[in-house]
mmCIF file of C-alpha atoms in Angstrom:
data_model
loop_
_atom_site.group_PDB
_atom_site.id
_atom_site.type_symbol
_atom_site.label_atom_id
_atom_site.label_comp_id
_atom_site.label_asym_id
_atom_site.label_seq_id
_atom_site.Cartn_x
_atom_site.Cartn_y
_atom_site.Cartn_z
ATOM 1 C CA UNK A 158 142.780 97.783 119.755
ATOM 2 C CA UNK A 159 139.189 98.406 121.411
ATOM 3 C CA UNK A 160 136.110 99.745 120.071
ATOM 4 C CA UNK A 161 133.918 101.937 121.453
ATOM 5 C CA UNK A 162 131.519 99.354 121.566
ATOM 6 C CA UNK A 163 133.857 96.824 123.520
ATOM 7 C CA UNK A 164 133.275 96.215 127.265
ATOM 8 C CA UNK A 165 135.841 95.885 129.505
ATOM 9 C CA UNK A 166 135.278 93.243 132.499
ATOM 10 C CA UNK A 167 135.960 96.332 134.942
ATOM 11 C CA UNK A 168 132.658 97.868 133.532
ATOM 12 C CA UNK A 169 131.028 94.283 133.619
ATOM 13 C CA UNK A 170 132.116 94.177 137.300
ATOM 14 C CA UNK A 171 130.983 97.309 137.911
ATOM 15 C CA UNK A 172 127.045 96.273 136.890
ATOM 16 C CA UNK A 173 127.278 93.150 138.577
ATOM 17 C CA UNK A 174 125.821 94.313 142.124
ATOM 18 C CA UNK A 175 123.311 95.856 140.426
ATOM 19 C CA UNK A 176 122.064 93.625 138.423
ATOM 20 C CA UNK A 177 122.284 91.178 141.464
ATOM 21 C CA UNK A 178 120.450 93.487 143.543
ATOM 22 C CA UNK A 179 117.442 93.573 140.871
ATOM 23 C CA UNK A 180 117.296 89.821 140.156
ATOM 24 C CA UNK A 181 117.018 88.840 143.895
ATOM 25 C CA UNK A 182 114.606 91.733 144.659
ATOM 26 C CA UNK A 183 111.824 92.253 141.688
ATOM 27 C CA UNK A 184 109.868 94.779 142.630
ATOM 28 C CA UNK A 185 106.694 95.947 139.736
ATOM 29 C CA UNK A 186 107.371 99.299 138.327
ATOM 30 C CA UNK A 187 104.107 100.193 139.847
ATOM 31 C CA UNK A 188 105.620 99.937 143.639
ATOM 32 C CA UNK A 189 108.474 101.632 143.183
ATOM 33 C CA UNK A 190 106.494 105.138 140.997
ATOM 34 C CA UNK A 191 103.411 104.851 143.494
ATOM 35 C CA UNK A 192 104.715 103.900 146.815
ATOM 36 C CA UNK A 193 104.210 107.500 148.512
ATOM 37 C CA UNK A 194 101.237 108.452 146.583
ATOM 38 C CA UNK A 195 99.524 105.409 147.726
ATOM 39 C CA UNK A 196 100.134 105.437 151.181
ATOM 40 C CA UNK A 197 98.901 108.831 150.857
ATOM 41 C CA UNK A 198 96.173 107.798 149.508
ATOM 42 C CA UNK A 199 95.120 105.045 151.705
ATOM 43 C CA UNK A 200 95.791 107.581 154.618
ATOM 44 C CA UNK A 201 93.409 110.570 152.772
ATOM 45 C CA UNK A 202 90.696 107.345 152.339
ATOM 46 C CA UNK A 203 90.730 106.515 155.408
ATOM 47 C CA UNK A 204 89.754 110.053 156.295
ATOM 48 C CA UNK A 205 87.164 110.475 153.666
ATOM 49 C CA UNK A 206 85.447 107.686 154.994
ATOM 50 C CA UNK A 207 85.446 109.026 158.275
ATOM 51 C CA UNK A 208 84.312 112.035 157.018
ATOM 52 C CA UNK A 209 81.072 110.199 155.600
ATOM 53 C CA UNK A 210 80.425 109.018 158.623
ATOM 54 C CA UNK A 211 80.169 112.114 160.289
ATOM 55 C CA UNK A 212 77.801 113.516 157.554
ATOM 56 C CA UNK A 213 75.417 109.996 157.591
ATOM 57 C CA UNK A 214 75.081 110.453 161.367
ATOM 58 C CA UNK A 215 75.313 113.764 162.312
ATOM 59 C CA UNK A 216 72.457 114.468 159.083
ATOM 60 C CA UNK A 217 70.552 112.096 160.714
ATOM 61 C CA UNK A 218 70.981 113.069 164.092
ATOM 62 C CA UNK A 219 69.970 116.669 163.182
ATOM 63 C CA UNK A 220 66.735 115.769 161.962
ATOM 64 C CA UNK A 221 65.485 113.374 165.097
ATOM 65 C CA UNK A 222 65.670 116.084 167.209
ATOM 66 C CA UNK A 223 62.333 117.700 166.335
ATOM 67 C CA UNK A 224 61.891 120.086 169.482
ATOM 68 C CA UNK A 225 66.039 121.687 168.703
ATOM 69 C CA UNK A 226 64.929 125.227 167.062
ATOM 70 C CA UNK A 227 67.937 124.515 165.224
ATOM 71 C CA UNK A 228 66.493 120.805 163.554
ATOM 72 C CA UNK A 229 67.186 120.890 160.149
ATOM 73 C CA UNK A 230 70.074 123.568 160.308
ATOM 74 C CA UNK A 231 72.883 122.117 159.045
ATOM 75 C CA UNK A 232 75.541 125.089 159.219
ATOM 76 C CA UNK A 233 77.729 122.812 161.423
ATOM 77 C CA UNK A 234 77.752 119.815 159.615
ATOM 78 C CA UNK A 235 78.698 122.197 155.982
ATOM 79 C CA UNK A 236 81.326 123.552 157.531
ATOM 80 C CA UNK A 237 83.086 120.084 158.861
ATOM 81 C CA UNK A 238 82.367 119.153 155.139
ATOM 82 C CA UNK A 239 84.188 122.109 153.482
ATOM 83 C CA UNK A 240 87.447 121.803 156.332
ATOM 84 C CA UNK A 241 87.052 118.216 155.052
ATOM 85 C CA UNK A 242 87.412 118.790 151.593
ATOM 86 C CA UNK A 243 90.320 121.228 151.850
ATOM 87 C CA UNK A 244 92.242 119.022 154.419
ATOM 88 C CA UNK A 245 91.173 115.488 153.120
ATOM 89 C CA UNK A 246 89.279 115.537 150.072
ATOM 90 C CA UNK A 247 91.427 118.287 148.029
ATOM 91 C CA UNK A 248 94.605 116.560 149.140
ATOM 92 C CA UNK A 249 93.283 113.181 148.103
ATOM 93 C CA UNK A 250 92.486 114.671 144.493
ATOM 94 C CA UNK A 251 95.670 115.451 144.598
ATOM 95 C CA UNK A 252 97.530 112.100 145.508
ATOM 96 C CA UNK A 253 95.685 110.652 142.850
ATOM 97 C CA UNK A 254 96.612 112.787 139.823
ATOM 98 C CA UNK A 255 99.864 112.957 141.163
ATOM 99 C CA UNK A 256 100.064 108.853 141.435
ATOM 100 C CA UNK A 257 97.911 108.771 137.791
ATOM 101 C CA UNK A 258 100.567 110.373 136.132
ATOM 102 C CA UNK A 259 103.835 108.874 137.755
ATOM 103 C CA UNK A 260 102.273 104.693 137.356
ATOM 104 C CA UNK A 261 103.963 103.638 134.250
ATOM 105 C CA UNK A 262 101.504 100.992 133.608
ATOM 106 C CA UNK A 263 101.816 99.331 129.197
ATOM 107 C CA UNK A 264 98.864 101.146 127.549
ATOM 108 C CA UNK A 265 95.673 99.238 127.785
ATOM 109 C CA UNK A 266 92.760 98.710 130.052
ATOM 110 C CA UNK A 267 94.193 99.472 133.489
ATOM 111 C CA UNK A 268 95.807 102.426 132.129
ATOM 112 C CA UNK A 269 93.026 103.872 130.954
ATOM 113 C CA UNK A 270 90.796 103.220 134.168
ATOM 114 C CA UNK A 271 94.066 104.544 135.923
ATOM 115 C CA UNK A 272 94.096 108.090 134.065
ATOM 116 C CA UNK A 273 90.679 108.582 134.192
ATOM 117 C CA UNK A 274 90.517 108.132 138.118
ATOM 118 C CA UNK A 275 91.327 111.927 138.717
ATOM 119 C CA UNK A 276 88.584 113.032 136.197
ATOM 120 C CA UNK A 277 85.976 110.801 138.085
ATOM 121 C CA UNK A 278 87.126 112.264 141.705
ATOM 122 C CA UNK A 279 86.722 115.599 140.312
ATOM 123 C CA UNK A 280 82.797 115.302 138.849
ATOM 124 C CA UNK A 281 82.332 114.109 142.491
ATOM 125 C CA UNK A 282 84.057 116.703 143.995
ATOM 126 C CA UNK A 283 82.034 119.077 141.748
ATOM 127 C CA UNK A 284 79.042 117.535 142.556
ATOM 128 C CA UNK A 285 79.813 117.758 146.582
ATOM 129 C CA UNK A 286 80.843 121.640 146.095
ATOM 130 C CA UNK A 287 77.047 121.923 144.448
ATOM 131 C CA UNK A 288 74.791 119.948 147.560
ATOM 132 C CA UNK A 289 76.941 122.489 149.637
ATOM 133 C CA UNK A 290 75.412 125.665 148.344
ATOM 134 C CA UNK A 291 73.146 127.655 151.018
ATOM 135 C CA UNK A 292 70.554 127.648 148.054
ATOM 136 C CA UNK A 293 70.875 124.123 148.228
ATOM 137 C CA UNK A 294 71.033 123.511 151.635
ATOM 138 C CA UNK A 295 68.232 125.430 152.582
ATOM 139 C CA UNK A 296 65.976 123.725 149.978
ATOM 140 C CA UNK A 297 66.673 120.045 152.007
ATOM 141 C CA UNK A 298 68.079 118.131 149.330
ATOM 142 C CA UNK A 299 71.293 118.502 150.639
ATOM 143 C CA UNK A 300 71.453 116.249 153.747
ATOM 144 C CA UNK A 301 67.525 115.093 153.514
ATOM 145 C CA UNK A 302 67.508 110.753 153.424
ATOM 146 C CA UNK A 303 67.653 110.286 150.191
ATOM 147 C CA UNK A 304 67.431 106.752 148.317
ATOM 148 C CA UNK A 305 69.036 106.270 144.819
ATOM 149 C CA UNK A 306 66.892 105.335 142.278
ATOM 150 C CA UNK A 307 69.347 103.169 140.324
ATOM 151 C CA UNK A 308 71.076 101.363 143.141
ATOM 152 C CA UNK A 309 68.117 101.401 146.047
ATOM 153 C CA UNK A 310 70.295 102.328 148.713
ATOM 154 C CA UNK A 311 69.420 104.748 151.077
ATOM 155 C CA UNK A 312 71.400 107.692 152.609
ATOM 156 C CA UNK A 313 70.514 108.882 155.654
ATOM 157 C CA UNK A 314 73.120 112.051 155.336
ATOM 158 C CA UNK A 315 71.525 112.643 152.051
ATOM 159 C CA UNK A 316 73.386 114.024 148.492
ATOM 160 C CA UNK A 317 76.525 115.066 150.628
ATOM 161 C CA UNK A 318 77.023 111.699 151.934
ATOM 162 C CA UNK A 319 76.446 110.038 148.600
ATOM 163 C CA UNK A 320 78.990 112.038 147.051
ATOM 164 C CA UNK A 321 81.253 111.502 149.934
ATOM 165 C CA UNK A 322 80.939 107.534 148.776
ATOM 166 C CA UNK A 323 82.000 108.122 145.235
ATOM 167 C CA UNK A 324 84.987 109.879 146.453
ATOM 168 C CA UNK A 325 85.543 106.456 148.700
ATOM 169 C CA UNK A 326 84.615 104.437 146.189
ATOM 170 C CA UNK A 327 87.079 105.994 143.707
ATOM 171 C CA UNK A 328 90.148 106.341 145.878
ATOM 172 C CA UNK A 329 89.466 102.520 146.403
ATOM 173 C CA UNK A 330 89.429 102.202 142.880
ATOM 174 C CA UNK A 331 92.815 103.944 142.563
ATOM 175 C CA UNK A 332 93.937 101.651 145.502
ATOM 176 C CA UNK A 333 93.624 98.368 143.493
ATOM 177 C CA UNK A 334 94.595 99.869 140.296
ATOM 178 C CA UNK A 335 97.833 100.526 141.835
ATOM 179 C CA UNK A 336 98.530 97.694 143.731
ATOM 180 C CA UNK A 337 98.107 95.328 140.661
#
C-alpha cells in the first residue's frame, strides 16, 4: 500500500539530472535574477560615462573660445544631454529598478543599499532635469567650472557634469551590489 507521501524511485530518477545539473554548476541566485539587467546596465554605464565626457569637454570647449558670438551658448550641448537622458540615462533608471526588484538578496545591508539604488539615480536625475532649465542655463551655473565644496574636485562641464557622475557613480554602485 503507498502513501501519498511515499516516493517512488521513478520520481527519484526523475530529479536526479537535476539535481546533478545544480550540484556541478552553482550559480548565486543573484546571476541567474540579474544577468540581463546587468549587462544592461554595464552597457547604459558605459554610455553615461561617455555622455559626461562630452558635457566636461564640450562645456569647456565652449567657453575658451572667447571671440565665437556663440561662447557661452550652450543650446547644443542641452540638447545632446536631454537625447542622452531619454536614450541612456532614462533606460539606465530603468535597468536598475527593474534589476532592484528581481535580486533576491536575504534582508540586510546589501539589500537595503540594493533597493535604495533606484531612489538615489532618481534625486540625480531630478537634479540633472533642474541644471537643464533655460532659466538655469542662462544664469551660468549650469555648465560654468564649478568646484565642490565638500569633495574639492573641480568640474570643468559644471552642475550637468557633476550630476552626470552621480548617475556613474550609482550605476557602479548597482554593478558591485549585483555581482556580489
Amino acid at each position: 500500500t503507498r502513501r501519498a507521501t511515499d516516493v517512488s524511485r521513478r520520481r527519484v530518477l526523475e530529479c536526479a539530472p537535476f539535481v546533478a545539473v545544480s550540484a556541478a554548476v552553482p550559480l548565486p541566485a543573484i546571476a541567474i535574477a540579474a544577468a540581463v539587467p546587468l549587462d544592461e546596465i554595464k552597457k547604459l554605464s558605459v554610455k553615461a560615462r561617455s555622455l559626461r565626457t562630452y558635457v566636461r569637454q564640450a562645456a569647456a570647449s565652449r567657453r575658451r573660445v572667447v571671440e565665437d558670438p556663440a561662447s557661452g551658448n550652450y543650446a547644443d550641448i542641452v540638447n545632446t544631454v536631454m537625447r542622452g537622458r531619454k536614450e541612456v540615462l532614462l533606460p539606465l533608471q530603468a535597468a536598475i529598478t527593474a534589476a532592484a526588484a528581481a535580486t533576491p538578496l536575504p534582508e540586510g545591508e546589501l539589500k537595503a543599499q540594493l533597493d535604495m539604488q533606484p531612489q538615489e539615480l532618481k534625486g540625480h536625475l531630478s537634479e540633472l532635469d533642474y541644471y537643464l532649465q533655460p532659466k538655469q542655463v542662462k544664469k551660468g551655473i549650469s555648465f560654468e567650472e564649478y568646484t565642490s565644496k565638500t569633495t574639492g574636485d573641480t568640474y570643468p562641464g559644471g552642475k550637468v557634469e557633476r550630476e552626470l557622475e552621480e548617475v556613474c557613480d550609482t550605476a557602479s554602485d548597482v554593478v558591485l551590489l549585483l555581482q556580489g
